[in-house]
Tab-separated table of C-alpha atoms and ligand atoms in Angstrom:
chain	number	residue	atom	x	y	z
A	1	UNK	CA	13.922	-49.554	36.237
A	2	UNK	CA	14.768	-46.264	35.745
A	3	UNK	CA	16.530	-44.946	39.313
A	4	UNK	CA	14.879	-41.726	40.172
A	5	UNK	CA	17.732	-39.339	39.773
A	6	UNK	CA	18.141	-40.039	35.621
A	7	UNK	CA	14.762	-40.200	35.727
A	8	UNK	CA	14.175	-36.559	37.228
A	9	UNK	CA	17.387	-35.429	34.894
A	10	UNK	CA	15.275	-36.299	31.702
A	11	UNK	CA	12.149	-34.592	32.961
A	12	UNK	CA	14.618	-31.401	33.435
A	13	UNK	CA	15.495	-31.949	30.238
A	14	UNK	CA	12.394	-32.531	28.461
A	15	UNK	CA	10.730	-29.130	30.348
A	16	UNK	CA	13.807	-27.314	29.249
A	17	UNK	CA	13.696	-28.207	25.923
A	18	UNK	CA	9.805	-26.905	25.957
A	19	UNK	CA	10.735	-24.006	27.892
A	20	UNK	CA	13.601	-23.188	25.343
A	21	UNK	CA	11.681	-23.696	21.933
A	22	UNK	CA	8.624	-21.815	23.493
A	23	UNK	CA	10.844	-19.306	24.365
A	24	UNK	CA	12.650	-19.075	20.759
A	25	UNK	CA	9.106	-19.507	18.960
A	26	UNK	CA	7.883	-16.294	21.181
A	27	UNK	CA	11.100	-14.253	20.379
A	28	UNK	CA	10.727	-15.079	16.527
A	29	UNK	CA	6.611	-13.903	17.140
A	30	UNK	CA	8.218	-11.128	18.722
A	31	UNK	CA	10.681	-9.967	16.225
A	32	UNK	CA	8.732	-10.665	13.445
A	33	UNK	CA	5.817	-8.770	15.021
A	34	UNK	CA	7.796	-5.237	15.705
A	35	UNK	CA	10.870	-4.753	13.360
A	36	UNK	CA	9.343	-7.184	10.663
A	37	UNK	CA	7.659	-5.843	7.506
A	38	UNK	CA	3.749	-6.747	7.490
A	39	UNK	CA	3.795	-10.530	5.880
A	40	UNK	CA	3.684	-13.076	8.499
A	41	UNK	CA	6.629	-15.666	8.489
A	42	UNK	CA	5.727	-19.328	6.462
A	43	UNK	CA	3.885	-21.511	8.845
A	44	UNK	CA	3.677	-24.253	5.988
A	45	UNK	CA	6.493	-25.338	3.748
A	46	UNK	CA	6.774	-22.381	1.261
A	47	UNK	CA	5.296	-22.374	-2.336
A	48	UNK	CA	7.418	-21.788	-4.850
A	49	UNK	CA	6.588	-20.516	-8.423
A	50	UNK	CA	8.468	-20.560	-11.453
A	51	UNK	CA	7.311	-18.232	-14.468
A	52	UNK	CA	8.844	-19.768	-17.369
A	53	UNK	CA	8.820	-17.620	-20.621
A	54	UNK	CA	10.887	-16.356	-23.693
A	55	UNK	CA	12.043	-12.797	-24.449
A	56	UNK	CA	9.611	-10.306	-24.875
A	57	UNK	CA	6.443	-12.131	-24.253
A	58	UNK	CA	5.783	-9.741	-20.799
A	59	UNK	CA	7.105	-11.621	-18.412
A	60	UNK	CA	8.934	-8.633	-16.679
A	61	UNK	CA	5.066	-7.576	-15.924
A	62	UNK	CA	3.854	-10.870	-14.944
A	63	UNK	CA	6.927	-10.926	-12.618
A	64	UNK	CA	5.834	-7.749	-11.232
A	65	UNK	CA	2.017	-8.869	-10.312
A	66	UNK	CA	3.943	-11.064	-7.990
A	67	UNK	CA	6.854	-8.545	-6.775
A	68	UNK	CA	3.750	-6.617	-5.653
A	69	UNK	CA	2.751	-8.802	-2.840
A	70	UNK	CA	4.471	-8.694	0.645
A	71	UNK	CA	4.334	-12.486	0.976
A	72	UNK	CA	6.554	-12.696	-2.016
A	73	UNK	CA	10.202	-13.419	-2.402
A	74	UNK	CA	10.712	-12.432	-6.173
A	75	UNK	CA	13.825	-13.150	-8.018
A	76	UNK	CA	14.018	-11.584	-11.272
A	77	UNK	CA	15.967	-13.512	-14.290
A	78	UNK	CA	18.585	-15.927	-11.853
A	79	UNK	CA	20.131	-17.121	-14.737
A	80	UNK	CA	21.127	-13.855	-16.045
A	81	UNK	CA	24.515	-14.435	-14.471
A	82	UNK	CA	25.421	-17.802	-16.235
A	83	UNK	CA	24.370	-16.207	-19.980
A	84	UNK	CA	26.551	-13.281	-19.094
A	85	UNK	CA	29.846	-15.621	-17.814
A	86	UNK	CA	29.468	-18.686	-20.481
A	87	UNK	CA	28.659	-16.415	-23.795
A	88	UNK	CA	30.447	-19.348	-25.922
A	89	UNK	CA	28.312	-21.759	-24.601
A	90	UNK	CA	24.806	-23.254	-25.721
A	91	UNK	CA	21.542	-22.560	-24.100
A	92	UNK	CA	21.388	-26.489	-23.572
A	93	UNK	CA	24.548	-26.524	-21.881
A	94	UNK	CA	23.849	-23.617	-19.579
A	95	UNK	CA	20.104	-25.250	-18.538
A	96	UNK	CA	22.155	-27.748	-15.691
A	97	UNK	CA	23.504	-25.126	-13.642
A	98	UNK	CA	20.754	-22.581	-13.989
A	99	UNK	CA	18.682	-25.947	-12.868
A	100	UNK	CA	20.906	-26.255	-9.697
A	101	UNK	CA	20.846	-22.367	-9.158
A	102	UNK	CA	16.844	-22.560	-9.079
A	103	UNK	CA	16.691	-25.381	-6.202
A	104	UNK	CA	19.193	-23.497	-4.138
A	105	UNK	CA	17.525	-20.555	-4.477
A	106	UNK	CA	14.212	-21.669	-3.950
A	107	UNK	CA	14.978	-23.036	-0.712
A	108	UNK	CA	16.349	-19.788	-0.157
A	109	UNK	CA	19.661	-21.006	-0.222
A	110	UNK	CA	22.711	-18.753	-1.869
A	111	UNK	CA	25.958	-20.221	-1.615
A	112	UNK	CA	26.184	-20.664	-5.443
A	113	UNK	CA	26.091	-17.288	-6.116
A	114	UNK	CA	29.301	-16.960	-4.533
A	115	UNK	CA	30.747	-18.799	-7.246
A	116	UNK	CA	28.637	-17.101	-10.015
A	117	UNK	CA	28.885	-13.900	-9.025
A	118	UNK	CA	31.876	-11.245	-9.994
A	119	UNK	CA	32.907	-9.876	-6.519
A	120	UNK	CA	32.866	-13.251	-5.165
A	121	UNK	CA	29.033	-12.675	-4.236
A	122	UNK	CA	29.488	-10.584	-1.136
A	123	UNK	CA	26.813	-7.643	-1.789
A	124	UNK	CA	23.385	-8.173	-3.429
A	125	UNK	CA	24.732	-5.075	-5.895
A	126	UNK	CA	26.352	-7.966	-7.777
A	127	UNK	CA	22.969	-9.234	-8.904
A	128	UNK	CA	22.370	-6.547	-11.743
A	129	UNK	CA	18.639	-7.233	-11.214
A	130	UNK	CA	18.370	-6.686	-7.194
A	131	UNK	CA	16.408	-4.185	-7.199
A	132	UNK	CA	13.315	-6.234	-8.869
A	133	UNK	CA	12.944	-8.123	-5.669
A	134	UNK	CA	10.473	-5.997	-3.419
A	135	UNK	CA	11.726	-7.578	-0.585
A	136	UNK	CA	15.316	-6.547	-0.562
A	137	UNK	CA	13.773	-2.845	-0.544
A	138	UNK	CA	11.829	-2.989	2.863
A	139	UNK	CA	13.025	-2.755	5.943
A	140	UNK	CA	14.533	-4.858	8.212
A	141	UNK	CA	16.699	-5.492	5.180
A	142	UNK	CA	17.538	-2.311	4.077
A	143	UNK	CA	16.891	0.264	6.448
A	144	UNK	CA	16.732	2.943	4.011
A	145	UNK	CA	13.282	2.277	3.908
A	146	UNK	CA	10.361	2.734	6.645
A	147	UNK	CA	7.578	-0.168	6.760
A	148	UNK	CA	4.820	2.400	5.509
A	149	UNK	CA	7.254	3.471	2.507
A	150	UNK	CA	5.944	2.148	-0.619
A	151	UNK	CA	8.375	-0.044	-3.113
A	152	UNK	CA	10.413	2.118	-5.407
A	153	UNK	CA	13.179	0.554	-6.900
A	154	UNK	CA	14.868	3.180	-8.379
A	155	UNK	CA	15.543	4.208	-4.700
A	156	UNK	CA	16.287	0.930	-3.704
A	157	UNK	CA	19.173	0.913	-6.507
A	158	UNK	CA	20.789	3.763	-5.461
A	159	UNK	CA	20.468	2.785	-1.590
A	160	UNK	CA	20.194	-0.839	-0.705
A	161	UNK	CA	23.256	-2.192	-2.540
A	162	UNK	CA	25.271	-2.882	0.518
A	163	UNK	CA	23.391	-5.701	1.519
A	164	UNK	CA	24.985	-8.893	2.125
A	165	UNK	CA	23.657	-11.868	-0.085
A	166	UNK	CA	23.712	-13.820	3.137
A	167	UNK	CA	21.137	-11.526	4.666
A	168	UNK	CA	19.536	-12.207	1.262
A	169	UNK	CA	19.121	-16.014	2.101
A	170	UNK	CA	17.895	-15.304	5.678
A	171	UNK	CA	15.402	-12.659	4.265
A	172	UNK	CA	13.786	-15.081	2.116
A	173	UNK	CA	13.379	-17.884	4.488
A	174	UNK	CA	10.662	-15.649	6.254
A	175	UNK	CA	8.806	-15.476	3.159
A	176	UNK	CA	5.637	-18.075	2.347
A	177	UNK	CA	6.002	-17.632	-1.452
A	178	UNK	CA	9.574	-17.537	-3.430
A	179	UNK	CA	8.737	-16.623	-6.960
A	180	UNK	CA	11.285	-16.956	-9.955
A	181	UNK	CA	10.880	-15.312	-13.609
A	182	UNK	CA	13.430	-16.788	-16.295
A	183	UNK	CA	13.441	-16.991	-20.173
A	184	UNK	CA	16.688	-19.139	-20.324
A	185	UNK	CA	14.748	-22.612	-19.711
A	186	UNK	CA	13.783	-24.199	-22.713
A	187	UNK	CA	13.156	-27.554	-22.014
A	188	UNK	CA	11.041	-28.363	-18.799
A	189	UNK	CA	11.895	-32.184	-18.786
A	190	UNK	CA	15.292	-30.469	-17.369
A	191	UNK	CA	13.393	-29.677	-14.278
A	192	UNK	CA	11.380	-32.764	-13.475
A	193	UNK	CA	14.203	-33.487	-10.893
A	194	UNK	CA	12.688	-30.707	-8.977
A	195	UNK	CA	9.417	-32.196	-8.566
A	196	UNK	CA	10.662	-34.893	-6.608
A	197	UNK	CA	12.740	-32.536	-4.040
A	198	UNK	CA	10.322	-33.006	-0.800
A	199	UNK	CA	11.865	-29.395	0.241
A	200	UNK	CA	9.871	-27.916	-2.612
A	201	UNK	CA	6.316	-27.142	-3.694
A	202	UNK	CA	6.929	-26.184	-6.970
A	203	UNK	CA	4.935	-24.913	-10.068
A	204	UNK	CA	5.419	-23.889	-13.069
A	205	UNK	CA	3.774	-20.741	-14.928
A	206	UNK	CA	4.015	-20.850	-18.767
A	207	UNK	CA	3.629	-17.367	-20.100
A	208	UNK	CA	3.109	-17.371	-24.033
A	209	UNK	CA	2.408	-14.760	-26.733
A	210	UNK	CA	1.943	-14.634	-30.020
A	211	UNK	CA	5.580	-15.154	-32.112
A	212	UNK	CA	4.585	-12.548	-34.335
A	213	UNK	CA	4.251	-9.901	-31.636
A	214	UNK	CA	7.826	-11.383	-30.038
A	215	UNK	CA	9.110	-11.006	-33.489
A	216	UNK	CA	8.325	-7.663	-33.999
A	217	UNK	CA	9.356	-6.260	-30.518
A	218	UNK	CA	12.566	-8.045	-30.845
A	219	UNK	CA	13.789	-5.968	-33.527
A	220	UNK	CA	13.836	-3.083	-31.200
A	221	UNK	CA	15.916	-4.618	-28.336
A	222	UNK	CA	19.502	-5.670	-28.847
A	223	UNK	CA	19.433	-9.226	-27.833
A	224	UNK	CA	22.710	-10.370	-29.690
A	225	UNK	CA	24.581	-12.630	-26.631
A	226	UNK	CA	21.062	-14.005	-26.040
A	227	UNK	CA	20.552	-14.962	-29.605
A	228	UNK	CA	24.071	-16.712	-29.820
A	229	UNK	CA	23.586	-19.122	-27.116
A	230	UNK	CA	20.203	-19.554	-28.225
A	231	UNK	CA	21.745	-20.693	-31.734
A	232	UNK	CA	24.654	-22.135	-30.777
A	233	UNK	CA	23.885	-25.855	-31.328
A	234	UNK	CA	21.851	-25.200	-34.287
A	235	UNK	CA	24.968	-25.718	-36.733
A	236	UNK	CA	24.500	-22.542	-38.093
A	237	UNK	CA	25.984	-19.367	-37.525
A	238	UNK	CA	23.896	-16.948	-39.105
A	239	UNK	CA	21.723	-15.280	-36.383
A	240	UNK	CA	18.012	-14.335	-37.986
A	241	UNK	CA	15.458	-13.590	-36.515
A	242	UNK	CA	13.236	-16.349	-37.930
A	243	UNK	CA	16.090	-18.764	-36.782
A	244	UNK	CA	15.444	-17.364	-33.461
A	245	UNK	CA	11.899	-17.452	-33.614
A	246	UNK	CA	11.552	-20.918	-34.605
A	247	UNK	CA	13.466	-22.070	-31.814
A	248	UNK	CA	11.645	-20.380	-29.010
A	249	UNK	CA	8.226	-21.709	-30.681
A	250	UNK	CA	9.601	-25.207	-30.620
A	251	UNK	CA	10.775	-24.781	-26.457
A	252	UNK	CA	7.159	-23.315	-26.068
A	253	UNK	CA	5.480	-26.474	-27.531
A	254	UNK	CA	7.797	-28.863	-25.990
A	255	UNK	CA	7.508	-27.131	-22.431
A	256	UNK	CA	3.395	-27.877	-23.144
A	257	UNK	CA	4.171	-31.173	-24.144
A	258	UNK	CA	6.510	-32.174	-21.031
A	259	UNK	CA	3.869	-30.750	-18.659
A	260	UNK	CA	0.993	-32.680	-20.724
A	261	UNK	CA	2.934	-35.694	-20.205
A	262	UNK	CA	4.504	-35.708	-16.970
A	263	UNK	CA	2.532	-37.083	-13.827
A	264	UNK	CA	4.533	-35.255	-11.378
A	265	UNK	CA	3.122	-31.914	-13.437
A	266	UNK	CA	-0.627	-33.052	-12.785
A	267	UNK	CA	-2.138	-29.652	-11.071
A	268	UNK	CA	1.129	-28.375	-10.847
A	269	UNK	CA	1.577	-26.346	-14.768
A	270	UNK	CA	-0.438	-23.415	-15.658
A	271	UNK	CA	-0.209	-21.953	-19.166
A	272	UNK	CA	-0.858	-18.022	-19.966
A	273	UNK	CA	-1.153	-15.979	-22.997
A	274	UNK	CA	-0.125	-12.407	-23.093
A	275	UNK	CA	-3.022	-11.577	-24.713
A	276	UNK	CA	-5.609	-12.321	-22.471
A	277	UNK	CA	-3.583	-10.996	-19.683
A	278	UNK	CA	-3.464	-7.537	-21.171
A	279	UNK	CA	-7.260	-7.948	-22.419
A	280	UNK	CA	-8.449	-9.200	-18.879
A	281	UNK	CA	-6.100	-8.453	-16.161
A	282	UNK	CA	-8.371	-8.624	-13.499
A	283	UNK	CA	-9.704	-11.952	-14.003
A	284	UNK	CA	-6.305	-13.405	-14.917
A	285	UNK	CA	-4.317	-12.521	-12.106
A	286	UNK	CA	-6.667	-13.951	-9.794
A	287	UNK	CA	-6.207	-17.103	-11.769
A	288	UNK	CA	-2.848	-16.784	-11.163
A	289	UNK	CA	-2.812	-15.873	-7.647
A	290	UNK	CA	-5.067	-19.131	-7.092
A	291	UNK	CA	-3.014	-21.074	-8.569
A	292	UNK	CA	0.141	-20.017	-6.462
A	293	UNK	CA	-2.304	-20.626	-3.545
A	294	UNK	CA	-2.426	-16.409	-3.276
A	295	UNK	CA	-5.240	-14.795	-1.719
A	296	UNK	CA	-6.305	-11.528	-3.698
A	297	UNK	CA	-5.477	-8.462	-1.424
A	298	UNK	CA	-7.628	-6.118	-0.359
A	299	UNK	CA	-6.326	-3.266	-3.157
A	300	UNK	CA	-6.102	-5.726	-5.948
A	301	UNK	CA	-8.577	-4.272	-8.260
A	302	UNK	CA	-7.350	-0.672	-8.002
A	303	UNK	CA	-4.010	-1.813	-8.489
A	304	UNK	CA	-4.581	-3.492	-11.518
A	305	UNK	CA	-6.248	-1.100	-12.635
A	306	UNK	CA	-3.412	1.645	-12.079
A	307	UNK	CA	-0.580	-0.760	-13.666
A	308	UNK	CA	-2.414	-1.329	-16.758
A	309	UNK	CA	-3.422	1.993	-17.521
A	310	UNK	CA	-0.524	4.125	-16.493
A	311	UNK	CA	3.085	4.254	-17.736
A	312	UNK	CA	5.686	4.351	-15.145
A	313	UNK	CA	8.689	5.831	-16.072
A	314	UNK	CA	11.534	3.970	-15.673
A	315	UNK	CA	14.930	4.085	-17.846
A	316	UNK	CA	15.594	0.479	-18.181
A	317	UNK	CA	12.035	-0.856	-19.320
A	318	UNK	CA	11.738	-3.435	-17.071
A	319	UNK	CA	9.131	-1.934	-15.584
A	320	UNK	CA	7.212	-0.349	-17.944
A	321	UNK	CA	3.235	-1.019	-18.015
A	322	UNK	CA	1.073	-0.098	-20.558
A	323	UNK	CA	-0.818	3.041	-20.701
A	324	UNK	CA	-3.799	1.164	-21.734
A	325	UNK	CA	-2.930	-3.048	-21.927
A	326	UNK	CA	-5.885	-4.350	-23.822
A	327	UNK	CA	-4.050	-2.480	-27.067
A	328	UNK	CA	-0.765	-4.010	-26.587
A	329	UNK	CA	-1.516	-7.307	-28.571
A	330	UNK	CA	-2.305	-5.730	-31.697
A	331	UNK	CA	0.861	-3.319	-32.283
A	332	UNK	CA	2.270	-5.916	-34.327
A	333	UNK	CA	-0.410	-5.713	-37.126
A	334	UNK	CA	0.130	-2.593	-38.865
A	335	UNK	CA	3.885	-1.692	-38.884
A	336	UNK	CA	5.315	-5.383	-39.274
A	337	UNK	CA	6.693	-6.309	-42.777
A	338	UNK	CA	4.214	-9.032	-44.035
A	339	UNK	CA	7.270	-11.154	-45.699
A	340	UNK	CA	9.016	-11.257	-42.035
A	341	UNK	CA	4.998	-11.978	-40.712
A	342	UNK	CA	5.187	-14.849	-43.514
A	343	UNK	CA	8.319	-16.531	-42.286
A	344	UNK	CA	7.187	-16.930	-38.475
A	345	UNK	CA	4.032	-17.771	-39.409
A	346	UNK	CA	5.645	-20.954	-41.041
A	347	UNK	CA	8.373	-21.330	-38.887
A	348	UNK	CA	6.199	-21.287	-35.546
A	349	UNK	CA	3.155	-22.882	-36.945
A	350	UNK	CA	3.018	-25.558	-34.400
A	351	UNK	CA	3.049	-22.978	-31.717
A	352	UNK	CA	0.220	-20.739	-33.432
A	353	UNK	CA	-1.918	-23.435	-33.579
A	354	UNK	CA	-1.547	-25.008	-30.215
A	355	UNK	CA	-1.363	-21.653	-28.368
A	356	UNK	CA	-4.266	-20.376	-30.336
A	357	UNK	CA	-3.122	-17.994	-32.840
A	358	UNK	CA	-4.422	-17.512	-36.473
A	359	UNK	CA	-2.516	-16.857	-39.444
A	360	UNK	CA	-2.801	-14.022	-41.723
A	361	UNK	CA	-3.248	-14.982	-44.918
A	362	UNK	CA	-2.050	-11.525	-46.914
A	363	UNK	CA	-0.770	-8.724	-45.928
A	364	UNK	CA	-4.644	-7.107	-46.402
A	365	UNK	CA	-5.747	-9.563	-43.214
A	366	UNK	CA	-2.712	-8.521	-41.192
A	367	UNK	CA	-3.839	-4.868	-41.836
A	368	UNK	CA	-7.701	-5.714	-41.115
A	369	UNK	CA	-7.760	-5.065	-37.124
A	370	UNK	CA	-11.286	-6.008	-37.338
A	371	UNK	CA	-10.126	-9.763	-38.201
A	372	UNK	CA	-9.180	-10.977	-35.190
A	373	UNK	CA	-5.766	-13.240	-34.944
A	374	UNK	CA	-5.952	-14.058	-31.600
A	375	UNK	CA	-8.415	-17.044	-30.757
A	376	UNK	CA	-10.852	-16.034	-27.830
A	377	UNK	CA	-12.291	-19.369	-27.016
A	378	UNK	CA	-8.378	-20.868	-27.066
A	379	UNK	CA	-7.832	-22.787	-23.839
A	380	UNK	CA	-5.341	-25.692	-23.348
A	381	UNK	CA	-7.838	-28.077	-22.292
B	1	NAG	C1	28.036	0.723	0.095
B	1	NAG	O1	29.701	0.900	0.607
B	1	NAG	C2	30.551	1.014	-0.328
B	1	NAG	C3	31.746	0.927	0.044
B	1	NAG	O2	31.868	0.205	1.317
B	1	NAG	C4	30.454	2.368	0.177
B	1	NAG	O3	31.467	3.387	-0.295
B	1	NAG	C5	28.767	2.863	0.013
B	1	NAG	O4	28.474	4.301	0.536
B	1	NAG	C6	27.802	2.280	0.609
B	1	NAG	N1	26.200	2.474	0.351
B	1	NAG	C7	25.420	2.647	0.688
B	1	NAG	C8	24.017	2.981	0.260
B	1	NAG	O5	25.310	2.171	1.606
B	2	NAG	C1	21.916	-14.767	-43.128
B	2	NAG	O1	21.125	-15.352	-43.868
B	2	NAG	C2	20.558	-14.196	-44.404
B	2	NAG	C3	18.986	-14.033	-44.546
B	2	NAG	O2	18.752	-15.847	-44.897
B	2	NAG	C4	21.032	-13.923	-45.595
B	2	NAG	O3	20.768	-12.381	-46.505
B	2	NAG	C5	22.941	-13.251	-45.242
B	2	NAG	O4	23.419	-13.308	-46.498
B	2	NAG	C6	23.228	-14.400	-44.167
B	2	NAG	N1	24.248	-14.148	-43.685
B	2	NAG	C7	25.716	-14.755	-44.140
B	2	NAG	C8	26.783	-14.326	-43.295
B	2	NAG	O5	25.455	-15.982	-44.197
B	3	NAG	C1	-3.477	3.885	-7.511
B	3	NAG	O1	-3.048	5.249	-8.374
B	3	NAG	C2	-3.388	6.481	-7.430
B	3	NAG	C3	-3.088	7.519	-8.184
B	3	NAG	O2	-2.013	7.510	-7.970
B	3	NAG	C4	-3.248	6.148	-6.094
B	3	NAG	O3	-3.400	7.129	-4.967
B	3	NAG	C5	-3.948	4.686	-4.817
B	3	NAG	O4	-3.026	4.595	-4.303
B	3	NAG	C6	-3.079	3.766	-6.139
B	3	NAG	N1	-3.850	2.259	-5.840
B	3	NAG	C7	-2.859	1.384	-5.626
B	3	NAG	C8	-3.485	0.416	-5.009
B	3	NAG	O5	-1.806	0.958	-6.144
B	4	NAG	C1	-11.526	-7.105	-42.506
B	4	NAG	O1	-12.268	-8.265	-41.709
B	4	NAG	C2	-13.660	-8.131	-41.350
B	4	NAG	C3	-13.908	-9.406	-40.648
B	4	NAG	O2	-13.728	-10.543	-41.161
B	4	NAG	C4	-14.202	-8.218	-42.667
B	4	NAG	O3	-16.274	-7.987	-42.253
B	4	NAG	C5	-14.212	-7.074	-43.418
B	4	NAG	O4	-14.532	-7.341	-44.565
B	4	NAG	C6	-12.467	-6.928	-43.577
B	4	NAG	N1	-11.932	-5.776	-44.224
B	4	NAG	C7	-11.379	-5.795	-45.414
B	4	NAG	C8	-11.193	-4.702	-45.966
B	4	NAG	O5	-10.953	-6.751	-45.676
């Protein structure tokens, strides 16, 4: 039998606990209502979405489609600091620290960054692309902005650099979706342990693009550091675009193969082609939102129209949206050298078959824009 004093004491403790719990909920509710950005704190386990892609495939644009939302905490290229710090290593080795970083950041744990960033990870400005995270450019995280201000990443770059990394972690915790995009994972099997982590609800969105269009676009970008890391383990230090493309294409095929074979990825993998996104943005954005458990917003249609029909001037090119996105997939067809086209078609045959891209058999075919080299009926299933 319990004597009466401990019994009342016990009941008192229970009541006190309930009271404190309610108070904390109430205060949290109050703060998220009065000072916070208009999204609500996550009630369930957050959704974690990783956009996997490769260089010049439109993944920055795809990332912005998620970053645009006020319920998404988005991180652009979290693996960039590693590749920058370990330029003499191969992509295979760098997969492992990147996987661990992704796992931490998905749960809003920024502590690994203290080790990886140049200044010891004190301020967000040590992350080269922090202004690509809209959540770091809104109040209360950055007081230079008012709630009614839109997302202005150039102003954010100037005004929000002193936010501490720990504050970034706290901000992240209030979002219902954490989305990251990376071009630096070339092997999906590396990520399989993350699917067994009970703290994560991970989904993979795999963005692919016509290898010929990638190769064409790559010619105008300086990617030597990345290419060295990419080809480090290929036993030949001569970096050529067709060798780089061979490796990238194989990686895209392998990612898809792992996704189809792994039980844990059932219903957690979605592939999308850059060309389909450019030709029918609204339809495909709705599909991707649905996959990520995001409801379409009221102004989605207007916003999609805006970003696919307007050039957003931006020096660093990250956010440059196309004037008319439906023309982007065919830009390589006229100017690209047919010898290079042939090389890419040879080195990327498997990827082209798998993802529905038809080879041009001659220069005449390549330059004949009536001939569609993207299979419109393509679907992975
Ligand atoms: C950030 O901090 C530095 C050094 O403490 C200071 O000089 C600078 O004015 C601050 N910038 C902003 C936008 O607060
Ligand atoms: C690299 O490969 C290209 C094309 O195959 C060749 O023309 C060039 O001579 C090679 N360079 C070296 C240093 O081997
Ligand atoms: C689309 O652009 C127009 C004109 O610049 C602007 O007034 C409107 O707010 C934009 N709508 C969305 C949803 O971005
Ligand atoms: C271009 O392709 C279309 C569709 O296959 C074909 O009908 C047409 O004859 C081709 N034009 C030339 C100049 O080869």
